[in-house]
Amino acid sequence: MNRSIRTRGVIAATAVACLTAGALSACSSGGGAVLVGTDASVPPLEYQSPTGQILGFEPDVIAAAAAVLGLKVQFVNGGFPSLIPGLQNGRYDMIASDMGVHPPREKLVDMVHDFMGGNSVVVTKDSPLQINGLDGLCGVSVGAQTGSTYLADLTTQSGKCTAAGKKPVDIHSFSDLNAEHLALGNGRIQALMTDHTIANYATNQLHENVKVALTYYSNPCAISVAKDSGLAQPLNAAIQYLIDNGQYKQLLAKWQMSDQGIPSAVVNGIQ
């Protein structure tokens, strides 16, 4: 499905009209449908119910923001590596899938922050590995999702390992988190790197046979829209509205992410 520039323009115009009306909550939902691409394999951020419905924190935030802007939302499940190309070629109006804000990405898309993420290293519960820092990954086989910032982090760390005379990180790339967990469970890899929200959910809610070995920093994650689409500022204003009226806080609590909220809405790191 291809989204024409004209269609995006209509959606953006509706959103801007809601902004200039001065009462965001008063907008009706007659402005068109926003097509949102996501990789629904990373609970609690986005995942599929047994009936195929896409659920999670980010779908809830997007739906709430779209309602504020008088827009309807349709979610489409797709592979993470295809999301940014799909946004650029007009297949999607927005994309969201635990997408960390990263300078190279900001050159490709406009990123509207929606929560604070952190990177975690996950191992099996019976793993003998003691990982106290990223240098503990030297010589370890580690998986990460294709197209993610985790792969870049692992590549950087692997270079540091060899520079220090240690074995490089044995890096494995996977299409989705389910494939990573399968590889970890069957011993193909010794660890995987993912967002700490996802890692905590896997250990505390899904009760999987894994544990968090290391969480090493926190960074914003974002909903992305095409460059110069006219959607970034209306979406950002809608998220700020949700923050101000308390609905954003309620959504964080619903998905047990209360410690990961953003204090204010931001586009591309510039407030």
Coordinates of C-alpha atoms in Angstrom, one line a residue:
M1 CA 0.0 0.0 0.0
N2 CA 1.5 3.3 -1.0
R3 CA 0.7 6.6 0.7
S4 CA 0.7 9.6 -1.7
I5 CA 2.1 13.0 -0.9
R6 CA -1.4 14.3 -1.3
T7 CA -2.8 11.9 1.3
R8 CA -0.1 12.8 3.8
G9 CA -0.8 16.5 3.1
V10 CA -4.5 16.0 4.0
I11 CA -3.6 14.2 7.2
A12 CA -1.1 16.9 8.1
A13 CA -3.6 19.7 7.3
T14 CA -6.2 18.1 9.6
A15 CA -3.6 17.9 12.4
V16 CA -2.5 21.5 11.9
A17 CA -6.1 22.6 11.9
C18 CA -6.6 21.0 15.3
L19 CA -3.5 22.8 16.5
T20 CA -4.6 26.2 15.4
A21 CA -8.1 25.6 16.7
G22 CA -6.6 26.1 20.2
A23 CA -8.5 23.2 21.7
L24 CA -6.9 20.0 20.8
S25 CA -9.3 17.8 22.7
A26 CA -12.2 19.2 20.7
C27 CA -11.1 17.8 17.4
S28 CA -13.3 15.2 15.8
S29 CA -12.0 11.9 14.3
G30 CA -13.0 12.7 10.7
G31 CA -9.6 13.8 9.4
G32 CA -8.4 10.6 7.8
A33 CA -6.5 7.4 8.7
V34 CA -2.9 7.4 9.7
L35 CA -1.1 4.2 8.6
V36 CA 1.5 3.2 11.2
G37 CA 4.2 0.6 10.5
T38 CA 5.5 -1.4 13.5
D39 CA 7.4 -4.6 14.3
A40 CA 4.9 -6.1 16.7
S41 CA 7.3 -8.5 18.4
V42 CA 8.6 -6.5 21.3
P43 CA 6.1 -6.5 24.3
P44 CA 5.2 -4.4 26.1
L45 CA 6.0 -1.8 23.5
E46 CA 4.1 -3.4 20.6
Y47 CA 2.9 -7.0 20.1
Q48 CA 0.1 -9.0 18.6
S49 CA -2.8 -10.5 20.5
P50 CA -4.0 -14.0 19.6
T51 CA -6.6 -12.4 17.3
G52 CA -3.9 -10.3 15.5
Q53 CA -4.7 -7.0 17.1
I54 CA -1.6 -4.9 17.7
L55 CA -1.3 -3.8 21.3
G56 CA 1.2 -2.1 23.6
F57 CA 2.4 1.2 25.0
E58 CA 3.4 2.8 21.7
P59 CA 0.2 1.9 19.9
D60 CA -1.7 3.3 22.9
V61 CA 0.3 6.6 22.7
I62 CA -0.2 6.9 19.0
A63 CA -3.9 6.2 19.2
A64 CA -4.4 8.7 21.9
A65 CA -2.3 11.4 20.1
A66 CA -4.2 10.7 16.8
A67 CA -7.5 11.1 18.6
V68 CA -6.3 14.5 19.9
L69 CA -5.5 15.5 16.3
G70 CA -8.8 14.2 14.9
L71 CA -7.3 11.3 13.1
K72 CA -7.9 7.5 13.0
V73 CA -5.1 5.0 13.1
Q74 CA -4.4 1.7 11.3
F75 CA -1.4 -0.4 12.4
V76 CA 0.5 -2.6 10.0
N77 CA 2.9 -5.3 11.2
G78 CA 6.3 -5.4 9.4
G79 CA 9.9 -6.3 9.9
F80 CA 12.0 -3.7 11.7
P81 CA 14.6 -3.2 9.0
S82 CA 11.8 -2.4 6.5
L83 CA 10.2 0.4 8.6
I84 CA 12.3 3.4 7.7
P85 CA 12.4 2.5 4.0
G86 CA 8.6 2.0 4.2
L87 CA 8.2 5.5 5.7
Q88 CA 10.5 7.0 3.1
N89 CA 8.7 5.4 0.1
G90 CA 5.3 6.4 1.3
R91 CA 4.0 3.0 2.5
Y92 CA 3.5 4.4 6.1
D93 CA 2.7 7.8 7.6
M94 CA 4.4 6.9 10.9
I95 CA 6.5 4.2 12.3
A96 CA 7.1 3.0 15.9
S97 CA 8.9 0.0 17.2
D98 CA 11.2 0.7 20.1
M99 CA 13.2 3.0 17.8
G100 CA 16.0 4.7 19.6
V101 CA 16.8 8.3 18.7
H102 CA 20.1 8.1 16.9
P103 CA 21.8 10.9 14.8
P104 CA 22.0 8.9 11.6
R105 CA 18.3 8.1 11.9
E106 CA 17.5 11.8 12.4
K107 CA 19.0 12.5 9.0
L108 CA 16.5 10.1 7.4
V109 CA 13.3 10.8 9.4
D110 CA 11.8 13.2 12.0
M111 CA 11.7 11.5 15.4
V112 CA 9.1 12.5 18.0
H113 CA 10.2 11.3 21.5
D114 CA 7.6 9.1 23.3
F115 CA 9.6 7.3 26.1
M116 CA 13.0 6.8 27.6
G117 CA 14.6 3.5 26.7
G118 CA 17.8 1.8 28.0
N119 CA 19.9 -0.9 26.6
S120 CA 20.2 -4.3 28.4
V121 CA 22.2 -7.4 27.9
V122 CA 20.1 -10.5 28.6
V123 CA 21.4 -14.0 29.3
T124 CA 19.8 -17.3 30.4
K125 CA 19.1 -17.7 34.1
D126 CA 21.7 -20.4 34.4
S127 CA 24.4 -18.5 32.5
P128 CA 27.8 -18.4 34.2
L129 CA 28.6 -15.0 32.5
Q130 CA 29.4 -12.1 34.8
I131 CA 28.9 -9.0 32.7
N132 CA 29.8 -5.8 34.7
G133 CA 30.3 -3.6 31.6
L134 CA 30.4 -3.7 27.9
D135 CA 34.0 -4.9 28.0
G136 CA 32.5 -8.1 29.5
L137 CA 31.2 -8.9 26.0
C138 CA 34.7 -9.5 24.5
G139 CA 34.7 -13.0 23.1
V140 CA 31.0 -13.5 23.9
S141 CA 28.4 -14.4 21.2
V142 CA 25.7 -11.7 21.3
G143 CA 22.6 -11.3 19.2
A144 CA 20.8 -8.1 18.2
Q145 CA 18.0 -7.1 15.8
T146 CA 18.9 -6.2 12.3
G147 CA 18.8 -2.4 11.8
S148 CA 18.9 -1.7 15.5
T149 CA 21.3 0.7 17.3
Y150 CA 22.3 -2.4 19.4
L151 CA 24.3 -3.7 16.4
A152 CA 26.2 -0.5 16.1
D153 CA 27.0 -0.6 19.9
L154 CA 28.2 -4.2 19.6
T155 CA 30.4 -3.3 16.6
T156 CA 31.9 -0.4 18.4
Q157 CA 32.6 -2.5 21.5
S158 CA 34.1 -5.3 19.4
G159 CA 36.6 -2.8 18.0
K160 CA 37.5 -1.7 21.6
C161 CA 38.0 -5.4 22.5
T162 CA 40.5 -6.1 19.7
A163 CA 42.3 -2.8 20.4
A164 CA 42.8 -4.0 24.0
G165 CA 44.2 -7.3 22.8
K166 CA 41.0 -9.2 23.6
K167 CA 38.8 -11.4 21.4
P168 CA 36.1 -9.5 19.4
V169 CA 32.4 -9.7 20.2
D170 CA 30.9 -12.6 18.2
I171 CA 28.0 -10.6 16.7
H172 CA 24.8 -12.3 15.4
S173 CA 22.0 -10.4 13.6
F174 CA 18.4 -11.5 13.8
S175 CA 15.2 -10.4 12.0
D176 CA 13.2 -10.1 15.2
L177 CA 13.3 -10.5 19.0
N178 CA 11.6 -13.9 18.9
A179 CA 14.4 -15.3 16.7
E180 CA 16.9 -13.8 19.2
H181 CA 15.2 -15.5 22.2
L182 CA 15.1 -18.8 20.3
A183 CA 18.8 -18.6 19.6
L184 CA 19.6 -17.7 23.2
G185 CA 17.4 -20.6 24.5
N186 CA 19.1 -23.2 22.2
G187 CA 22.6 -22.0 22.9
R188 CA 23.4 -20.5 19.5
I189 CA 24.3 -17.3 21.3
Q190 CA 25.3 -16.6 24.9
A191 CA 23.5 -13.2 25.2
L192 CA 21.3 -10.8 23.4
M193 CA 21.0 -7.0 23.5
T194 CA 17.7 -5.3 23.6
D195 CA 15.7 -2.4 25.2
H196 CA 15.6 -2.8 29.0
T197 CA 11.8 -2.3 28.9
I198 CA 11.5 -5.4 26.8
A199 CA 14.1 -7.2 28.9
N200 CA 12.2 -6.4 32.1
Y201 CA 8.9 -7.5 30.6
A202 CA 10.4 -10.8 29.5
T203 CA 11.8 -11.6 32.9
N204 CA 9.0 -10.2 35.2
Q205 CA 5.8 -10.6 33.2
L206 CA 6.4 -13.4 30.7
H207 CA 8.6 -15.3 33.3
E208 CA 10.9 -16.5 30.6
N209 CA 14.1 -18.4 31.5
V210 CA 16.2 -15.2 31.1
K211 CA 17.7 -12.5 33.3
V212 CA 19.1 -9.0 32.8
A213 CA 22.9 -9.1 33.1
L214 CA 23.6 -5.5 32.4
T215 CA 21.7 -2.2 31.7
Y216 CA 24.2 0.4 30.5
Y217 CA 22.5 3.6 29.6
S218 CA 19.3 5.4 28.9
N219 CA 18.2 7.2 25.7
P220 CA 15.0 8.5 24.2
C221 CA 12.9 6.4 21.8
A222 CA 10.6 7.9 19.3
I223 CA 7.7 7.7 16.9
S224 CA 9.1 8.6 13.4
V225 CA 7.5 10.5 10.5
A226 CA 8.8 11.3 7.1
K227 CA 11.0 14.4 6.7
D228 CA 9.0 17.5 5.8
S229 CA 5.7 15.6 6.0
G230 CA 4.2 18.3 8.2
L231 CA 3.3 15.6 10.9
A232 CA 6.2 16.0 13.3
Q233 CA 5.1 19.2 15.1
P234 CA 1.3 18.3 15.3
L235 CA 2.3 14.9 16.7
N236 CA 4.7 16.5 19.2
A237 CA 2.1 18.9 20.3
A238 CA -0.4 16.1 20.8
I239 CA 2.0 14.2 23.0
Q240 CA 2.7 17.3 25.0
Y241 CA -1.1 17.6 25.5
L242 CA -1.2 14.0 26.7
I243 CA 1.6 14.8 29.1
D244 CA -0.1 17.9 30.4
N245 CA -3.5 16.3 31.0
G246 CA -2.1 13.2 32.7
Q247 CA -3.2 10.7 30.1
Y248 CA 0.4 9.9 29.2
K249 CA 1.2 9.1 32.8
Q250 CA -1.7 6.7 32.9
L251 CA -0.5 4.9 29.8
L252 CA 3.0 4.6 31.4
A253 CA 1.4 3.0 34.5
K254 CA -0.8 0.7 32.4
W255 CA 2.3 -0.9 30.8
Q256 CA 4.4 -0.7 34.0
M257 CA 6.8 1.9 32.5
S258 CA 6.2 4.7 35.0
D259 CA 10.0 5.2 35.4
Q260 CA 10.5 5.7 31.7
G261 CA 8.4 8.8 30.9
I262 CA 9.7 11.9 29.1
P263 CA 9.2 15.2 30.9
S264 CA 8.2 17.1 27.8
A265 CA 7.6 16.5 24.1
V266 CA 10.7 16.8 21.8
V267 CA 11.4 16.5 18.1
N268 CA 14.8 15.3 17.0
G269 CA 16.4 16.2 20.3
I270 CA 15.6 19.9 19.9
Q271 CA 12.9 21.1 22.3

